Short mmCIF file of C-alpha atoms in Angstrom, two decimals:
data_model
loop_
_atom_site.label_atom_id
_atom_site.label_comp_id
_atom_site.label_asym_id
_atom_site.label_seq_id
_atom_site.Cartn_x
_atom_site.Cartn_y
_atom_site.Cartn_z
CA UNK V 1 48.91 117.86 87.59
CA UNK V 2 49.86 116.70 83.89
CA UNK V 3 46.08 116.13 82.84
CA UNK V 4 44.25 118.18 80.30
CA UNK V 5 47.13 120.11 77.99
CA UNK V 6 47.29 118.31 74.26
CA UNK V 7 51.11 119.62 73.30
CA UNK V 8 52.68 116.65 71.38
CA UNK V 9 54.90 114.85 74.02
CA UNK V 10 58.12 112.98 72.80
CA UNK V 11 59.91 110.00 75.76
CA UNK V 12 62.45 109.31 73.24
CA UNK V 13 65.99 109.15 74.76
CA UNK V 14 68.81 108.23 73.30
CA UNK V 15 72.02 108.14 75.21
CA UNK V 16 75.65 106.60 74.69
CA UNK V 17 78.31 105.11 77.29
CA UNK V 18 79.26 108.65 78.90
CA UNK V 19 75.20 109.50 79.04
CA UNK V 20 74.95 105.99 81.15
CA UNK V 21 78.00 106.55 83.61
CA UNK V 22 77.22 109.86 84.44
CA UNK V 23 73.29 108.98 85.00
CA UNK V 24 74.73 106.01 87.02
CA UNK V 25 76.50 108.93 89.02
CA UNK V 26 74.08 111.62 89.14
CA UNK V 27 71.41 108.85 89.94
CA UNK V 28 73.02 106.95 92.64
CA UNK V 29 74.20 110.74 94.46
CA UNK V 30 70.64 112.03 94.13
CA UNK V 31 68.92 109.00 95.40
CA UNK V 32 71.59 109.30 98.45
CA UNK V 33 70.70 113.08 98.99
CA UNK V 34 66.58 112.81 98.18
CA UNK V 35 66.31 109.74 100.19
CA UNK V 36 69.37 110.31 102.82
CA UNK V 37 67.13 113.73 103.75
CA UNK V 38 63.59 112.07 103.92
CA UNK V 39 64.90 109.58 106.34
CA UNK V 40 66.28 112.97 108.41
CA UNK V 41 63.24 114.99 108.26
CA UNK V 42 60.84 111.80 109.03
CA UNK V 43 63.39 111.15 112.31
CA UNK V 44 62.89 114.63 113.29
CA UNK V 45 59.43 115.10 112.58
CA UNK V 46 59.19 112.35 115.65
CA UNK V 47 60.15 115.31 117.84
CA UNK V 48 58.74 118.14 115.94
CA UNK V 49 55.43 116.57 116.06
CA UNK V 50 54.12 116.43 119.38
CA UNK V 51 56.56 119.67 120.56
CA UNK V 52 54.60 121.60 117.63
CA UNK V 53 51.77 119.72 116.42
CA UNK V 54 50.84 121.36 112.77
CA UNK V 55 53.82 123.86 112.79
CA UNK V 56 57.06 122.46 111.22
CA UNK V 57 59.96 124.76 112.00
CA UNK V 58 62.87 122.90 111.64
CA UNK V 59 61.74 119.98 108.73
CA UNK V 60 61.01 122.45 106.10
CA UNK V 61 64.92 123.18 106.01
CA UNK V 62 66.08 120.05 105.46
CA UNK V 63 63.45 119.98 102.38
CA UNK V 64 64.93 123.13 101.21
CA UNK V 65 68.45 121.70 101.78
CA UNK V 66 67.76 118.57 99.50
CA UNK V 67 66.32 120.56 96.59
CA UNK V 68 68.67 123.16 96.35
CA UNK V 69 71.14 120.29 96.51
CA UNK V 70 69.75 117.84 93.90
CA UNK V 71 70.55 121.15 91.30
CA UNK V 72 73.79 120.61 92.07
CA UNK V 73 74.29 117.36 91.95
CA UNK V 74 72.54 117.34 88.53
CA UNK V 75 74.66 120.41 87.49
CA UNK V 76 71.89 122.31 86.52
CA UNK V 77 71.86 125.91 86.86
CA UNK V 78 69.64 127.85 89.33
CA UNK V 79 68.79 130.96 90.30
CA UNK V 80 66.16 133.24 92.03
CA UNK V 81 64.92 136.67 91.47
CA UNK V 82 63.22 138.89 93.87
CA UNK V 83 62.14 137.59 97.49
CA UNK V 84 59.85 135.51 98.50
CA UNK V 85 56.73 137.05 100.24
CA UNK V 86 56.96 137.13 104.06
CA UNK V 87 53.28 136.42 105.95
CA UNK V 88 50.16 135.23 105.40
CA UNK V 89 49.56 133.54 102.19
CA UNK V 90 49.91 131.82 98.77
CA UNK V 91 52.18 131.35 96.25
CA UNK V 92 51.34 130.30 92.76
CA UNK V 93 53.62 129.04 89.28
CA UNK V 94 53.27 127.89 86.05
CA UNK V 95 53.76 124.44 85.82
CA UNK V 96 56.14 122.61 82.98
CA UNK V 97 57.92 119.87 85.08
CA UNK V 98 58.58 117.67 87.78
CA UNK V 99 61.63 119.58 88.45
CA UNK V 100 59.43 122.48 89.74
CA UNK V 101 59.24 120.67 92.82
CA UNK V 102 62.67 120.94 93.42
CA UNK V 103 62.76 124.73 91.73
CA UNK V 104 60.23 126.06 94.12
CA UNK V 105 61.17 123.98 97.02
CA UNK V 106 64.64 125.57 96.96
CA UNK V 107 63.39 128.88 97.28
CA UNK V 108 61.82 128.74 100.91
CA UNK V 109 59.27 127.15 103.13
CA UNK V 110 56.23 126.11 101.19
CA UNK V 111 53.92 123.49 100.72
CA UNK V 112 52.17 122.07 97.87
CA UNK V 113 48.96 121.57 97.04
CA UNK V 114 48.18 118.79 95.07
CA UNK V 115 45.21 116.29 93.77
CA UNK V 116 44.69 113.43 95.80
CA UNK V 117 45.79 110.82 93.37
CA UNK V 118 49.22 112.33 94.00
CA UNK V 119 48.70 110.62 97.90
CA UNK V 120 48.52 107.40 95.85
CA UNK V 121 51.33 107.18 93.73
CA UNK V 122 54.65 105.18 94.22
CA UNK V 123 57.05 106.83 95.97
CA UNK V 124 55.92 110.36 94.73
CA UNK V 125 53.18 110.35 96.99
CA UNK V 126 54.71 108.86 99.92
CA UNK V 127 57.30 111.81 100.00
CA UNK V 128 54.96 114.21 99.27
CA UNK V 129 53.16 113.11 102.31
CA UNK V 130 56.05 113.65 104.17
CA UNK V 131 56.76 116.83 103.59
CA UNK V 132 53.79 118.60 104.54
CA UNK V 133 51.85 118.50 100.83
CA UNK V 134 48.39 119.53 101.30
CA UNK V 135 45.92 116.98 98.68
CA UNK V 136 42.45 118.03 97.73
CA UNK V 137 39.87 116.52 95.72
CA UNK V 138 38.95 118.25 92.48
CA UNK V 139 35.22 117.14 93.54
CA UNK V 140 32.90 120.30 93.72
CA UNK V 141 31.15 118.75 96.94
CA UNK V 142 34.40 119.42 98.63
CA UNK V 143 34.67 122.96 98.36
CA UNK V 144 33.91 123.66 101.69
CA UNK V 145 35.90 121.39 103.01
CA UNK V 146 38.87 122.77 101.18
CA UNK V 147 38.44 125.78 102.11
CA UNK V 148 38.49 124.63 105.76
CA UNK V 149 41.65 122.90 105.23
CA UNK V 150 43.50 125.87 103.38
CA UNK V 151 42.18 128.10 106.44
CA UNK V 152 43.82 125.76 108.83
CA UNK V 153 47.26 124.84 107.21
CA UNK V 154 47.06 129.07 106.65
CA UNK V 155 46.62 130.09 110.15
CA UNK V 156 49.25 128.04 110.64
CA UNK V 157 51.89 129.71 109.55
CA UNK V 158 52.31 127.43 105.98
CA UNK V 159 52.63 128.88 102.66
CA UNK V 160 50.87 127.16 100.37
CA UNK V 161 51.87 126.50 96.50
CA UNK V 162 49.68 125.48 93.61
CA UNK V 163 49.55 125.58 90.25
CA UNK V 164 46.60 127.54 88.84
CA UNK V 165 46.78 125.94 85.09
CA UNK V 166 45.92 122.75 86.54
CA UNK V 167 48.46 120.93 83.75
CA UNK V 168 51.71 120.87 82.96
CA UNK V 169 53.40 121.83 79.45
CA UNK V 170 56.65 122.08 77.73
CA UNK V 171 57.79 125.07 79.15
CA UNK V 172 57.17 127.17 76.16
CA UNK V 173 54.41 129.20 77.17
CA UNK V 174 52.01 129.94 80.37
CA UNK V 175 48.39 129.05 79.97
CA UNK V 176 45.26 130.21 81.17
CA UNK V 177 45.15 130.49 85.14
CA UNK V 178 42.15 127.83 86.08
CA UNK V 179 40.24 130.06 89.42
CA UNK V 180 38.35 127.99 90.98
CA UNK V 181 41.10 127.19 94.12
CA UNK V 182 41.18 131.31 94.14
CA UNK V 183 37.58 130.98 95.84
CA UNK V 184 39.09 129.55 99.14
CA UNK V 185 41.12 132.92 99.80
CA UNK V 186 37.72 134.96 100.12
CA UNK V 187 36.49 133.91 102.97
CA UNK V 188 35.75 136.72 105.87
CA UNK V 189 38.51 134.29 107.91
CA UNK V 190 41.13 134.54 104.76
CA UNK V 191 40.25 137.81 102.74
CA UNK V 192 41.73 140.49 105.05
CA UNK V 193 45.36 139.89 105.70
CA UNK V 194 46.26 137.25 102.88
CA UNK V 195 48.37 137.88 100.08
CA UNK V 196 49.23 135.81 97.05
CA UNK V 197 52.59 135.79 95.36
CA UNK V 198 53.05 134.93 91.58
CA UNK V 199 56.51 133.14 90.45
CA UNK V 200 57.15 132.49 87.30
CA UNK V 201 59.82 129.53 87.02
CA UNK V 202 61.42 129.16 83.65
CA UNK V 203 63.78 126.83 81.82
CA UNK V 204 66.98 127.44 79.50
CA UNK V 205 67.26 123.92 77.85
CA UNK V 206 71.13 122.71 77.72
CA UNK V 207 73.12 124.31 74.06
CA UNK V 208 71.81 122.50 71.41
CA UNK V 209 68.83 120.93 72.77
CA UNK V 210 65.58 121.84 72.23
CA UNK V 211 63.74 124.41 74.17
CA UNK V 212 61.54 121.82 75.93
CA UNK V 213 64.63 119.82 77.20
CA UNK V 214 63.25 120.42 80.49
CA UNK V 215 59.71 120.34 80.21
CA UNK V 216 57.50 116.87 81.50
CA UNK V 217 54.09 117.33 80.22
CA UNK V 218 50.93 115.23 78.38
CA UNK V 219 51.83 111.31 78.27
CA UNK V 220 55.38 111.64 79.03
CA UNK V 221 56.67 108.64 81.39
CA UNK V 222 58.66 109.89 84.38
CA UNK V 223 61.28 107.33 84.72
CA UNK V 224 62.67 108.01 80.85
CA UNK V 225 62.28 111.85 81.12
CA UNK V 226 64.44 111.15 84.70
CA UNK V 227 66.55 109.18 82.97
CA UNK V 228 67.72 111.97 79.70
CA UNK V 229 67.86 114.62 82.96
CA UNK V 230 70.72 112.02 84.45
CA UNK V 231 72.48 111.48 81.22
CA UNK V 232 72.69 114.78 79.67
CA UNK V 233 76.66 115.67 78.98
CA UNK V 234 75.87 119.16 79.31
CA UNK V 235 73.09 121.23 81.41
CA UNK V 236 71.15 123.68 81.15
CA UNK V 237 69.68 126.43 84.19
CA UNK V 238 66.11 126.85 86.11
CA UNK V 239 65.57 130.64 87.26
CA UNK V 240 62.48 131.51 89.37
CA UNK V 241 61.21 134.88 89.52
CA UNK V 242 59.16 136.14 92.29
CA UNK V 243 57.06 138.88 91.63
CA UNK V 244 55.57 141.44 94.09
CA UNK V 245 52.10 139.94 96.53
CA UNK V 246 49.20 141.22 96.00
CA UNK V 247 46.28 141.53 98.58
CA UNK V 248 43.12 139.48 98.31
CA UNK V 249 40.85 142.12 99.79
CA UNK V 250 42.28 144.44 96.93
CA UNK V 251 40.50 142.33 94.39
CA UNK V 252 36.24 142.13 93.51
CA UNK V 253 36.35 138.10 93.32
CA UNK V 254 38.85 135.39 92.75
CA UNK V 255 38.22 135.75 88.75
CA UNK V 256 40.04 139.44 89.10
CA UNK V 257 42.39 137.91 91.42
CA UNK V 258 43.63 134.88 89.11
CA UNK V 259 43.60 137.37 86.15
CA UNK V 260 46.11 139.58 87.57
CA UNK V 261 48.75 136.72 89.07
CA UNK V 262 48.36 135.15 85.54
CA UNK V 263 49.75 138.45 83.85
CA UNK V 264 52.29 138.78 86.06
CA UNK V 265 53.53 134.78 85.60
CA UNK V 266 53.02 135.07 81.89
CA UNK V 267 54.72 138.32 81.76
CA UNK V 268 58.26 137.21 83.80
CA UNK V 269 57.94 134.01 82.25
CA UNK V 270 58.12 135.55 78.54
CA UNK V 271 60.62 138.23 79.53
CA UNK V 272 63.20 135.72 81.37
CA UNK V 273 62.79 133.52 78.13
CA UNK V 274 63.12 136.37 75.87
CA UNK V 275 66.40 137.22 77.19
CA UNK V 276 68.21 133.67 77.25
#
């Protein structure tokens, strides 16, 4: 969700003959991994399927496996802090990149939630399909019926992921949490028993770079920021931070409840940034 944030957004890249043959590299070993482990996890979702119908517990793995991978391949950095929640639930990030995908991906079973023009883009949308992402119209009318699908994919056993700033930015700073998907968490079905986890995931830019290197935000074309990822000589790191769940039923409405995962983001993000 990249709609909505005005920071200025620069696609310049500029990159010499070792910048093309290691993007050549990095590009051709990522598409292997990325695409090598969709073909797996669509093969065994053929099983998985009709054995466990809306429960995935083996496909989620090979997800995991891919992302943590594609850092490595890259040669970017990464790390974790804390532990993700165990039970009932939500997670929710501030949002700066594509790469958050991978970030959050690596650091257990989860599934995204995402606007439905995601379901439509090239390539983006058919893997996000595949791997379990959960699209919702932004539509008011629809509320219910989001809610009904959060309370399904929940009682299921999935942990769902969104981003409550509803854009992404350059990585600088966290912005206001947007509450409205909060709302679907306070239902008598959802209330008691749920928790929400904030995770603050934060980027140290490559030495010498800007600060942004990382970030993927306002206009910003994928395939060039992609491209200055792949080419970069030298790397940077991704951390992401998990802070402690908090109860639903602990807060008066979903306003209280955004306000408090937001301070918690914004605080871990500025700290982790602070100390770089």
């Amino acid at each position: 969700m990249r709609d909505g944030w005005n920071g200025r957004a620069s696609s310049t890249v500029r990159i010499g003959p070792l910048g093309w043959a290691l993007a050549g590299l990095r590009g051709t070993a990522l598409a292997v991994l990325v695409f090598g482990g969709l073909a797996l996890l669509l093969l065994v979702r053929l099983i998985e399927r009709p054995l466990c119908g809306q429960n995935r517990p083996v496909t989620p793995f090979i997800t995991q496996f891919v992302c943590r991978n594609a850092f490595r391949l890259l040669g970017i950095g990464f790390s974790t802090r804390g532990r993700p929640m165990i039970g009932l639930g939500a997670v929710v990030a501030n949002h700066s990149s594509w790469l958050d995908i991978f970030a959050l991906n690596a650091t257990g079973r989860i599934y995204f939630v995402s606007k439905s023009e995601v379901a439509r883009w090239p390539m983006i949308g058919w893997l996000a399909r595949a791997t379990g992402t959960v699209f919702i119209d932004r539509d008011r009318r629809q509320a219910r019926a989001q809610t009904d699908l959060f309370e399904k994919r929940l009682m299921a056993g999935h942990k769902l992921l969104f981003f409550p700033e509803g854009t992404s930015t350059d990585g600088s700073q966290v912005l206001p949490f947007k509450t409205t998907l909060f709302q679907a968490f306070f239902t008598p079905v959802l209330r008691e028993g749920t928790h929400i986890q904030p995770a603050s995931v934060v980027y140290h830019a490559p030495r010498g770079q800007a600060p942004q290197f990382y970030g993927w935000w306002g206009d910003m074309d994928f395939a060039p920021h992609l491209l200055k990822i792949l080419a970069a000589p030298r790397q940077g790191r991704v951390e992401v931070i998990h802070h402690a769940p908090v109860a639903v039923a602990d807060f008066a409405d979903r306003k209280a409840l955004a306000a408090h995962v937001e301070t918690a983001v914004r605080a871990g993000h500025r700290a982790a940034l602070e100390t770089n």
